[in-house]
CSV table of C-alpha atoms in Angstrom, one decimal:
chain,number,residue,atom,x,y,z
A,1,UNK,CA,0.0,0.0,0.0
A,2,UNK,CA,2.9,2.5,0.5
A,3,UNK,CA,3.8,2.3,-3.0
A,4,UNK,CA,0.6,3.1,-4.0
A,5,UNK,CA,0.0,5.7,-1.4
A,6,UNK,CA,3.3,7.8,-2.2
A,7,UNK,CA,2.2,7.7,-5.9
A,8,UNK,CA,-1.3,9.1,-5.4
A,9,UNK,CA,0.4,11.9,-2.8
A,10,UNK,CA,2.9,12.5,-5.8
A,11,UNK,CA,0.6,13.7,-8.2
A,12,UNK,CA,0.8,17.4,-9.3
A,13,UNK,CA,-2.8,18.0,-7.9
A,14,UNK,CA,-1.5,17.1,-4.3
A,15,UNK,CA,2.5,18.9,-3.8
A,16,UNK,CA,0.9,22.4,-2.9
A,17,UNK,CA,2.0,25.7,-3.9
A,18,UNK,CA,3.9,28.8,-2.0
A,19,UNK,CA,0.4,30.3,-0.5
A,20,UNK,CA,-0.7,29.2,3.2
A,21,UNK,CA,-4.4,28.9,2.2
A,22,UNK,CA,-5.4,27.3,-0.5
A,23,UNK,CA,-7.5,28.5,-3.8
A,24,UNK,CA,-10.7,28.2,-5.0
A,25,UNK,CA,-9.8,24.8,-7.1
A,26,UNK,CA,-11.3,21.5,-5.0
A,27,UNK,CA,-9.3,19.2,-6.4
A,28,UNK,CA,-6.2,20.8,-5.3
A,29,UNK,CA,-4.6,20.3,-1.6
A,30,UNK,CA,-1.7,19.4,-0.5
A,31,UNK,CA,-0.9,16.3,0.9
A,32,UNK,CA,2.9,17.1,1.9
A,33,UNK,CA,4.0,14.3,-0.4
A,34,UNK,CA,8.1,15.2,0.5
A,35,UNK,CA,6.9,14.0,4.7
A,36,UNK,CA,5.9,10.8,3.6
A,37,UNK,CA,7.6,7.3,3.6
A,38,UNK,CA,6.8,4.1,2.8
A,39,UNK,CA,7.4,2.7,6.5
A,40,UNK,CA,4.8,5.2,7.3
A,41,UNK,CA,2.3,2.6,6.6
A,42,UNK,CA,3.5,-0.3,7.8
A,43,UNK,CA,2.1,0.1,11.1
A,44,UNK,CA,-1.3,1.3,11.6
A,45,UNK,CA,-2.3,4.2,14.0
A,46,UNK,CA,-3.5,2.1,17.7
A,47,UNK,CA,-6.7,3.4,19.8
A,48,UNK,CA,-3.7,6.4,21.5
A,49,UNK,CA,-2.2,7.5,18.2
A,50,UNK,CA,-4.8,9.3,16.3
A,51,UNK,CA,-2.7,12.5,16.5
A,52,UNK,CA,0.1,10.8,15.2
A,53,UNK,CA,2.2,11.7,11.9
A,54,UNK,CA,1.0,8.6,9.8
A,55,UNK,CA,-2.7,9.2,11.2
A,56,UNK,CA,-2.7,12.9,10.2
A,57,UNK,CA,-1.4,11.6,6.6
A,58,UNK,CA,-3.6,8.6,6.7
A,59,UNK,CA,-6.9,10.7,7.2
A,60,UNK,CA,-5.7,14.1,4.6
A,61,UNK,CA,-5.7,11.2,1.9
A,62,UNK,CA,-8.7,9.3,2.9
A,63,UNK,CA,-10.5,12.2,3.0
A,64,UNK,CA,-9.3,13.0,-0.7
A,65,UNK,CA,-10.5,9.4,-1.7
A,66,UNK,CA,-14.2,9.8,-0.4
A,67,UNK,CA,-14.4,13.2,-1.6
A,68,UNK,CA,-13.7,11.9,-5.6
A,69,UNK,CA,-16.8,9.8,-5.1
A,70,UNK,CA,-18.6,13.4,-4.4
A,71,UNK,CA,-19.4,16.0,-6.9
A,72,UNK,CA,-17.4,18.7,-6.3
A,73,UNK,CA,-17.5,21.6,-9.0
A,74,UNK,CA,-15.8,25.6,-7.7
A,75,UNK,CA,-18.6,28.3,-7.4
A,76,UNK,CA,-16.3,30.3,-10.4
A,77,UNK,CA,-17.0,27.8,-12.7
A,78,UNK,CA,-14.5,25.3,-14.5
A,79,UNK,CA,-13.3,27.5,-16.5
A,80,UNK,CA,-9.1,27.4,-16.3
A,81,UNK,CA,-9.6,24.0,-13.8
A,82,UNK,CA,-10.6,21.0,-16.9
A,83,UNK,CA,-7.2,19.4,-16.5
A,84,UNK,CA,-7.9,19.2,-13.0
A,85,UNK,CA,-10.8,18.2,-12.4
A,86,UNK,CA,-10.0,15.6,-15.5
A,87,UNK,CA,-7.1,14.3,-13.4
A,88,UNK,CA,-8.8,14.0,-9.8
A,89,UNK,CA,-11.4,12.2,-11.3
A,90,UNK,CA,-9.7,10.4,-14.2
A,91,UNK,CA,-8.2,6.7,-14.8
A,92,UNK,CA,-5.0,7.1,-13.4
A,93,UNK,CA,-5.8,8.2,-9.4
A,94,UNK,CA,-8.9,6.8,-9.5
A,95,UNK,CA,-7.4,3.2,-10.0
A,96,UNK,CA,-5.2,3.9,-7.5
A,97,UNK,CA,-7.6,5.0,-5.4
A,98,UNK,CA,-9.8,1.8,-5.9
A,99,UNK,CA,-6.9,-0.7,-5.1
A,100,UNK,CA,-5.7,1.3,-1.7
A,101,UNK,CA,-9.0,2.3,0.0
A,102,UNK,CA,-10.5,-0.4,1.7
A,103,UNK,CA,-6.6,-1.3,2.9
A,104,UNK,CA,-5.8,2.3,4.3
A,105,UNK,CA,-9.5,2.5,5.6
A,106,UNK,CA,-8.0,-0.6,7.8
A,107,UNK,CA,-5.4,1.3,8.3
A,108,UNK,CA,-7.1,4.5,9.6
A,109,UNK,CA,-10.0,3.1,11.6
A,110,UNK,CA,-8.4,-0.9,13.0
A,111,UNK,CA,-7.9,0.5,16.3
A,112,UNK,CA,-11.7,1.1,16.6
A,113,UNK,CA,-11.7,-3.1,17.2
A,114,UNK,CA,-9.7,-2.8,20.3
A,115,UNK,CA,-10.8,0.6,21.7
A,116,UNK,CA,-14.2,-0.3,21.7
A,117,UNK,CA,-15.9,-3.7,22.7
A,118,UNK,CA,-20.1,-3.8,22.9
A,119,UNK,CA,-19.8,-8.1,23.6
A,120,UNK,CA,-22.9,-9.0,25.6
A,121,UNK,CA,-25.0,-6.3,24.9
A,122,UNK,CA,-27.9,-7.3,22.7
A,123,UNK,CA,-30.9,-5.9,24.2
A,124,UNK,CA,-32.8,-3.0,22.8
A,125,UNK,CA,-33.2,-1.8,26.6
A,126,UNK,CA,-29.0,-2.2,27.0
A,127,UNK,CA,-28.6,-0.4,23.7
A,128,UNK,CA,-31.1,2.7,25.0
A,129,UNK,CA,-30.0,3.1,28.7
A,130,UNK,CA,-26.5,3.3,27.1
A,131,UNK,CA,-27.6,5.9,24.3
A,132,UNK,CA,-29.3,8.2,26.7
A,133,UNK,CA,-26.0,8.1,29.5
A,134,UNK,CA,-23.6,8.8,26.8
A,135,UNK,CA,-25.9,11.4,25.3
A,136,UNK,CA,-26.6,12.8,28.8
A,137,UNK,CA,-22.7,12.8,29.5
A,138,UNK,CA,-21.8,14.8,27.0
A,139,UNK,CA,-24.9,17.2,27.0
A,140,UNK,CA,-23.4,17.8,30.8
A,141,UNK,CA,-20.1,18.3,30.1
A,142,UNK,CA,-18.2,21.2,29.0
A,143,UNK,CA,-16.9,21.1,25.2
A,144,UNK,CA,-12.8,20.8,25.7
A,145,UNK,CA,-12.1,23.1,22.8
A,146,UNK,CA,-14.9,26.2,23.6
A,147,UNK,CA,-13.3,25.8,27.1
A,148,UNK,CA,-9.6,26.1,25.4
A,149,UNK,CA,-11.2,29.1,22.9
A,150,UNK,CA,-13.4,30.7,26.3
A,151,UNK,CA,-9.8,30.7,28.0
A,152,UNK,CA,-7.3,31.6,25.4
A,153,UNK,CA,-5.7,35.1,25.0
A,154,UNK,CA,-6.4,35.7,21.4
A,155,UNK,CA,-9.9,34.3,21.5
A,156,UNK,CA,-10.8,35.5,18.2
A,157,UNK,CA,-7.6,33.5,16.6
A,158,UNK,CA,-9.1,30.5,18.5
A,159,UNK,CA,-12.3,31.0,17.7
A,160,UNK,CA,-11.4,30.9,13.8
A,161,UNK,CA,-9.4,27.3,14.1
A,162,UNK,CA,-12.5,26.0,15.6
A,163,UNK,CA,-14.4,27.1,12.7
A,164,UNK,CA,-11.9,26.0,10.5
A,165,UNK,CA,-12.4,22.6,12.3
A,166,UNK,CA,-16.1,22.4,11.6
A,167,UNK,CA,-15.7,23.5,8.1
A,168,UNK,CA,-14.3,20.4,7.0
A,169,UNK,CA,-17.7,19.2,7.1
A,170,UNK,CA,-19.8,22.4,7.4
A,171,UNK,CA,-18.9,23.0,3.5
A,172,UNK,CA,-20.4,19.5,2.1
A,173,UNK,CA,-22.7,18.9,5.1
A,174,UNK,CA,-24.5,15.5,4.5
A,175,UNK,CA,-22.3,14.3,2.1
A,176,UNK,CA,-21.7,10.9,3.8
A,177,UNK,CA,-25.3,10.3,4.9
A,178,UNK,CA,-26.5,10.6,1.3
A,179,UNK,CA,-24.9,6.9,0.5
A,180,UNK,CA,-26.9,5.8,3.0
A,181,UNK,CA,-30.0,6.5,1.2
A,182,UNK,CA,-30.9,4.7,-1.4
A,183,UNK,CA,-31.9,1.3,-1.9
A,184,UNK,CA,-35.1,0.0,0.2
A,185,UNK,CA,-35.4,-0.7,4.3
A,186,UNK,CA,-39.1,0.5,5.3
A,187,UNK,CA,-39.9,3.7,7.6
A,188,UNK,CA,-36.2,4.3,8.9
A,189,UNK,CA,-35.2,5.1,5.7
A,190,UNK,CA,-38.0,7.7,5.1
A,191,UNK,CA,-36.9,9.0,9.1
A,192,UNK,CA,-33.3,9.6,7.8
A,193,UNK,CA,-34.6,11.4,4.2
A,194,UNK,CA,-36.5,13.5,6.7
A,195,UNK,CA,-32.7,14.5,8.4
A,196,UNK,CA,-31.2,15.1,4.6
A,197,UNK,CA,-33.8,17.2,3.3
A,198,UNK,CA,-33.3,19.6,6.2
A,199,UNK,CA,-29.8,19.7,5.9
A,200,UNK,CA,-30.3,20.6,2.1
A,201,UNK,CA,-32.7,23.3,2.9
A,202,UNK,CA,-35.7,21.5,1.4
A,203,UNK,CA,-34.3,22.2,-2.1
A,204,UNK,CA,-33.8,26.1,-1.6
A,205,UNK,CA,-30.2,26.8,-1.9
A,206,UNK,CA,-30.3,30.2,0.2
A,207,UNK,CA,-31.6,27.7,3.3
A,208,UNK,CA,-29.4,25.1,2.8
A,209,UNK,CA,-26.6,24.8,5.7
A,210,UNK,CA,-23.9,24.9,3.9
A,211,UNK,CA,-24.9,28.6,2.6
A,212,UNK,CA,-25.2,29.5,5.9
A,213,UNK,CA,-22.4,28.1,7.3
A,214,UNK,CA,-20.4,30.2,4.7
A,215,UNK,CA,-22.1,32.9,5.9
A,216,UNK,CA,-20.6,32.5,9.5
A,217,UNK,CA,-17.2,32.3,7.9
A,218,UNK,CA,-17.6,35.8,5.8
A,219,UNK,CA,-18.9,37.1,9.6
A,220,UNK,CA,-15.3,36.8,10.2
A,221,UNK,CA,-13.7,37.8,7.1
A,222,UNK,CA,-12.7,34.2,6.2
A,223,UNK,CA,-12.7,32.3,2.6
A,224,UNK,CA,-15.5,30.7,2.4
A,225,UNK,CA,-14.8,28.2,-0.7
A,226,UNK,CA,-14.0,24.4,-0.2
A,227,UNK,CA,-10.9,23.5,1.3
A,228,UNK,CA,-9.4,26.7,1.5
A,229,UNK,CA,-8.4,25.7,4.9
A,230,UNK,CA,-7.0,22.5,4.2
A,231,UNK,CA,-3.5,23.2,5.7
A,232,UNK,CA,-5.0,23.4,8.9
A,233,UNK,CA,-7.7,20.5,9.5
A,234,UNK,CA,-6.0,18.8,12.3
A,235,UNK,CA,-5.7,14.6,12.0
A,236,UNK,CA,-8.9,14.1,14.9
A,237,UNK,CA,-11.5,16.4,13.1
A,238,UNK,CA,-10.3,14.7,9.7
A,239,UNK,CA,-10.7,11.7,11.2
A,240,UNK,CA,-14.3,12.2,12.6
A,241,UNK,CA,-15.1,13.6,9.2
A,242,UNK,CA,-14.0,10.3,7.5
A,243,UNK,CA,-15.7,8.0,9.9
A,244,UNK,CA,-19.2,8.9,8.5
A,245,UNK,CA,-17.4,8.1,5.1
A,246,UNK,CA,-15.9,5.0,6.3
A,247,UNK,CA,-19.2,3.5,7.6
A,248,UNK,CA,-21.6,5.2,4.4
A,249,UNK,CA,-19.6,3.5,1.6
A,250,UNK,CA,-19.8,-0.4,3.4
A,251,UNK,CA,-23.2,-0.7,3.5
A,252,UNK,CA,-22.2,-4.1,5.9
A,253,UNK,CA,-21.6,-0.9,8.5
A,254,UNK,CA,-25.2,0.3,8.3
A,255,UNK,CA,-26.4,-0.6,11.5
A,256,UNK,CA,-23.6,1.0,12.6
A,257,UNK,CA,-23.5,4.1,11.0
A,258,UNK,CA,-27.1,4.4,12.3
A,259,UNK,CA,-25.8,4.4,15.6
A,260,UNK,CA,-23.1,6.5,14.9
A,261,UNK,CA,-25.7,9.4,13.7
A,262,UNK,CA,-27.9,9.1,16.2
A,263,UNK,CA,-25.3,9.9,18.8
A,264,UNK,CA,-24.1,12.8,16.4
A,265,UNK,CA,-27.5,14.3,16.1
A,266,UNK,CA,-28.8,13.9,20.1
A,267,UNK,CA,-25.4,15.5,20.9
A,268,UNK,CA,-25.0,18.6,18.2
A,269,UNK,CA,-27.7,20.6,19.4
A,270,UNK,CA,-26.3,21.2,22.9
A,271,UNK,CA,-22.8,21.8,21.6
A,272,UNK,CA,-24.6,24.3,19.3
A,273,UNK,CA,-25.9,26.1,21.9
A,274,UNK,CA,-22.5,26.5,24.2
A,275,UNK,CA,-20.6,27.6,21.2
A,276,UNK,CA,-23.2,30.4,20.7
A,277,UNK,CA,-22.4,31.6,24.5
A,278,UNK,CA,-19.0,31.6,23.7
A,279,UNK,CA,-19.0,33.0,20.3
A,280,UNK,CA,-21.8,35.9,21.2
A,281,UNK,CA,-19.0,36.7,24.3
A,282,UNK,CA,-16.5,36.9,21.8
A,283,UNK,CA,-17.9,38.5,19.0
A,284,UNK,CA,-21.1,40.2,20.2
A,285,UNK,CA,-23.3,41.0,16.9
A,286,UNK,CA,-20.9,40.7,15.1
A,287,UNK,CA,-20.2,37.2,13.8
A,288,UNK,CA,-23.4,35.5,12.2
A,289,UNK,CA,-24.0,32.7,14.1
A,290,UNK,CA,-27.9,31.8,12.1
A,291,UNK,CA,-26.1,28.2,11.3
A,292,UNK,CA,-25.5,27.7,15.1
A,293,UNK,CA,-28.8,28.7,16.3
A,294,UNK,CA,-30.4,26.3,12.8
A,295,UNK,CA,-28.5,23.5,14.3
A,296,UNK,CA,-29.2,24.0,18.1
A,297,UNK,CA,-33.0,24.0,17.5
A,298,UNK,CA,-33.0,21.3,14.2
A,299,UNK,CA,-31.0,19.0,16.1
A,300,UNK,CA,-33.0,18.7,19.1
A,301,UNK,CA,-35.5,17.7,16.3
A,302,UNK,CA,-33.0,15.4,14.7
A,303,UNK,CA,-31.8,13.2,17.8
A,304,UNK,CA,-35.7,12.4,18.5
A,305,UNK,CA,-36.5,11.3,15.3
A,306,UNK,CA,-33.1,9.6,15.1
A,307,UNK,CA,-33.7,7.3,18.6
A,308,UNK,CA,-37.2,6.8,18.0
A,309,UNK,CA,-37.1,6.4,14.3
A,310,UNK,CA,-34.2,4.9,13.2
A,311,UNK,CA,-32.1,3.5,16.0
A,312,UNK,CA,-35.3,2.0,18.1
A,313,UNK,CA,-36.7,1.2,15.2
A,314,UNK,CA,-34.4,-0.4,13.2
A,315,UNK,CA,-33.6,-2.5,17.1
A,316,UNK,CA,-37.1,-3.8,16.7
A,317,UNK,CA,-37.7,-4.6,13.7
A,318,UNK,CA,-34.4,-6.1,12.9
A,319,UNK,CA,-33.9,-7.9,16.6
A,320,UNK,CA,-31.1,-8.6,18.7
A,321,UNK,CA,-28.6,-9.9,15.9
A,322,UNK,CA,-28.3,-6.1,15.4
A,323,UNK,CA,-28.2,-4.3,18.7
A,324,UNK,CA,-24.0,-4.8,19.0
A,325,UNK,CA,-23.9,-2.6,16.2
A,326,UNK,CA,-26.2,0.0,16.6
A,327,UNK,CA,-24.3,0.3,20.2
A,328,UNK,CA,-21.0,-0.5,18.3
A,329,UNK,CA,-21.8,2.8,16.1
A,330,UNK,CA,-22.7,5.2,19.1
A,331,UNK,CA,-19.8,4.1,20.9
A,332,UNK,CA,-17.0,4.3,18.4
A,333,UNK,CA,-18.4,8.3,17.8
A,334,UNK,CA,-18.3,8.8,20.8
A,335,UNK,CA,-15.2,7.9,20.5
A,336,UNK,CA,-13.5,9.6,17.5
A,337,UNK,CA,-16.0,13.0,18.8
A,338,UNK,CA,-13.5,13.0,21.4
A,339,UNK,CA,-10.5,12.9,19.2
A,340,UNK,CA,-12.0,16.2,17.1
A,341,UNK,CA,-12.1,18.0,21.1
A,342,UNK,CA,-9.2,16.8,22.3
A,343,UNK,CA,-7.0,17.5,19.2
A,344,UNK,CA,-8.9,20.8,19.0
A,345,UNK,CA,-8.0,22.2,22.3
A,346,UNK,CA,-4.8,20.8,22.2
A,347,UNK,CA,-4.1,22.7,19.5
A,348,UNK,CA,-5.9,26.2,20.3
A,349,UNK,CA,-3.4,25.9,23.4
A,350,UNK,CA,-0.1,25.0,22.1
A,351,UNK,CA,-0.9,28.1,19.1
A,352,UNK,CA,-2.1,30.4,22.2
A,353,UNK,CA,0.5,30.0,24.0
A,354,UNK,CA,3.8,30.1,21.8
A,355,UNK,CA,5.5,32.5,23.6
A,356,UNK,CA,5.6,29.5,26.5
A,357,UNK,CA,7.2,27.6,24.2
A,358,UNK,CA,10.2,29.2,23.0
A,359,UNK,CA,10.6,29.1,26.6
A,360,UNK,CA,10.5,25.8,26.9
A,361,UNK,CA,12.3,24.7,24.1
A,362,UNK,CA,15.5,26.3,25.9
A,363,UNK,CA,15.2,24.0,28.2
A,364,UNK,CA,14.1,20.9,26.7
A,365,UNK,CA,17.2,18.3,26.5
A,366,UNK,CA,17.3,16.9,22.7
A,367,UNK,CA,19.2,13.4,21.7
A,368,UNK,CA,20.3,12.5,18.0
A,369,UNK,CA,21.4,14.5,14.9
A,370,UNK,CA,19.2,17.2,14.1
A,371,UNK,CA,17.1,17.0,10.7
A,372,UNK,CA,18.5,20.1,8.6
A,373,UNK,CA,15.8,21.7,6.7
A,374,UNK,CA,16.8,24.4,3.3
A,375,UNK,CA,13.5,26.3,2.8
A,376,UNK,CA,13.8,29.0,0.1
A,377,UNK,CA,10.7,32.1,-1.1
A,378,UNK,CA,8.5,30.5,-3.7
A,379,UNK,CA,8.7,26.4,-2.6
A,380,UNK,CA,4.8,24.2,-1.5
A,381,UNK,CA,3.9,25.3,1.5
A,382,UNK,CA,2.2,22.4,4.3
A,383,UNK,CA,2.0,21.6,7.5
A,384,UNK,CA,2.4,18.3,9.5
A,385,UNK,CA,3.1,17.3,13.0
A,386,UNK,CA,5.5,14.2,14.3
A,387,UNK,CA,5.1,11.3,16.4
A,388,UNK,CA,7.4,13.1,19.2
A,389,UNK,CA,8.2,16.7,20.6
A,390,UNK,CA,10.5,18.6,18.6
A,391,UNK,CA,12.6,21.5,18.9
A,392,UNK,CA,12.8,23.9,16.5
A,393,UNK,CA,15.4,26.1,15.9
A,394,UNK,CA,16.1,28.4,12.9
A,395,UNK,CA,19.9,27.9,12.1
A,396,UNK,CA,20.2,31.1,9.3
A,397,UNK,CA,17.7,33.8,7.9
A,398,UNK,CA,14.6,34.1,9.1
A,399,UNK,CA,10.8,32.4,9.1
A,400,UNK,CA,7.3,32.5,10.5
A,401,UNK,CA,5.9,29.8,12.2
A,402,UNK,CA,2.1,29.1,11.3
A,403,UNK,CA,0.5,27.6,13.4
A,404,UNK,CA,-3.3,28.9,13.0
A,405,UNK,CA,-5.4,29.4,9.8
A,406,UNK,CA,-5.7,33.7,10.9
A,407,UNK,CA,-3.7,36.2,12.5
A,408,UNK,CA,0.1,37.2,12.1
A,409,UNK,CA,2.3,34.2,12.3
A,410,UNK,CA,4.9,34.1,15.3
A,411,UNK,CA,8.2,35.4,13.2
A,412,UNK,CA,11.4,33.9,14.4
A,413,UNK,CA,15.3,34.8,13.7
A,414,UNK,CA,18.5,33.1,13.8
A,415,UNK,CA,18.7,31.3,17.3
A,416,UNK,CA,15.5,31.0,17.8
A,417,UNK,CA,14.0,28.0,19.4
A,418,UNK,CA,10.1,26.7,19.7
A,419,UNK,CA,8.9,23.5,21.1
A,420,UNK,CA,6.7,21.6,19.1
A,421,UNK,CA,4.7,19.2,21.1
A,422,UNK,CA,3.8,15.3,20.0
A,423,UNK,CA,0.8,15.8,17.6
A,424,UNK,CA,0.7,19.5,17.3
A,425,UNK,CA,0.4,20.9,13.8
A,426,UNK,CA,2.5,24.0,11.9
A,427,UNK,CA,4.5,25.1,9.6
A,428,UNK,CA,7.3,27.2,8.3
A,429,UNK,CA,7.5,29.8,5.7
A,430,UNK,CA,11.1,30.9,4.9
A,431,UNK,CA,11.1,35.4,5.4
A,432,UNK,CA,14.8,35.4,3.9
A,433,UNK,CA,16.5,34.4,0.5
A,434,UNK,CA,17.5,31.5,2.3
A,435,UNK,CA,16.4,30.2,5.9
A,436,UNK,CA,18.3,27.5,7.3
A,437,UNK,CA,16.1,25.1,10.1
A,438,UNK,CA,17.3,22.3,12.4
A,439,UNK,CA,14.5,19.8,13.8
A,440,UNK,CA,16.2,18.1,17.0
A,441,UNK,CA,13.9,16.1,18.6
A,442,UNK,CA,12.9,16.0,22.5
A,443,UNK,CA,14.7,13.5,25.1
A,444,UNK,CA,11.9,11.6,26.7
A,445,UNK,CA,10.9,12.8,30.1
């Protein structure tokens, strides 16, 4: 599979260009093709390692592969963009893409066998009582990353990742749950049409919620076309985007992914409702927040008629043979939910708080060689993170660290040092004719 992978990432569509966010061409984003090995995938990701360097890379090209099953044409038109929408949909990648996906989908998603385990429970009443404490759980508990935005010192920057975060799915909203569909399986079918149709605005463009979610971004002066943000989708929001993916294309998974969204939709509509506390604190008037105050009162809607109407139902009708995975499905998003909050806030923290960690870095012990790193004005520009803490320190000229998708970038000179914690995402753009960077990584402890 790393063969394959390392060609698909090598195609001109995916090595990125000199500009930190990206254009208004879909089928363009950069995959960081120069970061990747083929060891990389030899060992898949276990239920800890979802911030990991080979999940990060894992999820950006999963997420390109289900999205070349979509329809995605730029609001501009095609004009100047045939060749590539020609090549990420044509022969070549997509045969490539046909003979790696369900192998890197094993990849990404295995550790979901051992993180979650539902043996014994094949009762509808087991499957409820554990719906409704999970659900009630989270509805009582804070969200991790509005707590990290509520708390930060630029709580505008950190309020614009988090958006960034949702908009990996707030621009194609529904995408995944339209595989689910067709076909024919009685009233629960109908119950989940009901769900789509409201998230397409019942046919009117202007109401569906991906026009208004690109209305919240413009509130903040932010691009609002496809991917623009792509450098910055951290590897646990990728990964809870692909999971909807991962269960709508096997349709073996449904029972599952009918758990899944029944969890997603009972638990949206209170996490809709904090965020507009925070946001309105933050912003006032003066971010639209209509697609937050759509979800918190559609949601409430949606997780009713998703328990009663699909998950209950579909218990009933279809007995106990399929009660492990309708709780298999609300546990395992419960489950990668938690890796979009934790990897959020972990991140919101880490960028709010660089000035902590140049500190730091002088007095983190490093072991090993360090990896020298030539950048020069007018070379692809990505991000990534690694599988340990690094130190970085610029060696000659000068470069800004970029850590978050707005705001100035945290310029540093020769001599300067900045530790990178396990997971955390960034990257460098050279400031000088040339700009000379060492990478030495941490000493454990």
């Amino acid at each position: 599979m790393g063969k394959r992978i390392l060609a698909f990432a090598g195609s001109p569509l995916f090595r990125g260009d000199a500009q930190v966010l990206h254009g208004p061409n879909p089928y363009r984003r950069m995959l960081v093709p120069g970061s990747l090995a083929e060891p990389d995938f030899d060992r898949p990701p276990g239920p800890g390692d979802w911030s990991t360097h080979r999940s990060l890379a894992a999820h950006r090209l999963l997420g390109t592969f289900y999205e070349s099953e979509t329809v995605l044409l730029p609001e501009q038109g095609l004009d100047g963009l045939y060749e590539d929408f020609d090549l990420f949909y044509g022969r070549e990648l997509k045969e490539i893409r046909e003979g790696s996906l369900s192998e890197l989908e094993r990849f990404a998603f295995g550790c979901l066998d051992d993180a979650v385990d539902v043996s014994g429970a094949a009762a509808p009443d087991v499957l409820d009582a554990y719906f409704q404490h999970v659900v009630g759980e989270a509805a009582a508990g804070p969200s991790p990353a509005l707590a990290a935005i509520a708390n930060a010192r630029d709580r505008e920057r950190a309020a614009d990742l988090y958006l960034v975060q949702l908009a990996l799915d707030g621009l194609t909203e529904a995408s995944a749950m339209s595989r689910n569909l067709a076909g024919a399986y009685g009233p629960e079918q109908s119950a989940l049409f009901k769900i789509f149709i409201d998230e397409f605005g019942y046919g009117v463009y202007e109401s569906k919620h991906t026009t208004i979610f690109a209305k919240m971004l413009r509130s903040r002066a932010m691009a609002t076309h496809v991917h623009a943000y792509w450098n910055f989708y951290l590897a646990g929001p990728l990964a809870t985007n692909n999971y909807y993916y991962y269960l709508s294309r096997d349709h073996a998974k449904f029972f599952r992914y009918a758990g899944a969204v029944t969890y997603a939709e009972a638990v949206f509509a209170p996490a809709f409702v904090e965020m507009v506390k925070v946001f309105r604190d933050i912003f006032g008037d003066a971010v639209d927040l209509h697609y937050c105050d759509e979800h918190a009162h559609i949601d409430e809607h949606h997780g009713r008629i998703t328990r009663e109407q699909v998950l209950l139902a579909l218990a009933g009708r279809h007995g106990p043979r399929v009660v492990p995975e309708l709780l298999r499905g609300v546990a395992e998003a419960r489950l990668v939910g938690g890796w979009f909050e934790e990897d959020t806030a972990a991140q919101i923290r880490w960028s709010d708080g660089l000035a902590r960690a140049r500190e730091l870095a002088g007095d983190t012990r490093t072991e090993g060689a360090p990896r020298r790193i030539v950048l020069t004005p007018g070379a692809p520009f990505g991000t990534r993170n690694h599988d340990d803490a690094m130190v970085l320190e610029i060696e000659r000229g000068e470069a800004d660290l970029v850590t978050t998708p707005t705001g100035p970038p945290e310029r540093m000179a020769r001599g300067d040092v900045v530790l990178i914690p396990a997971g955390r995402l960034y990257g460098v753009r050279p400031a000088a004719s040339e700009t000379v960077c060492l990478l030495h990584t941490a000493a454990p402890g």
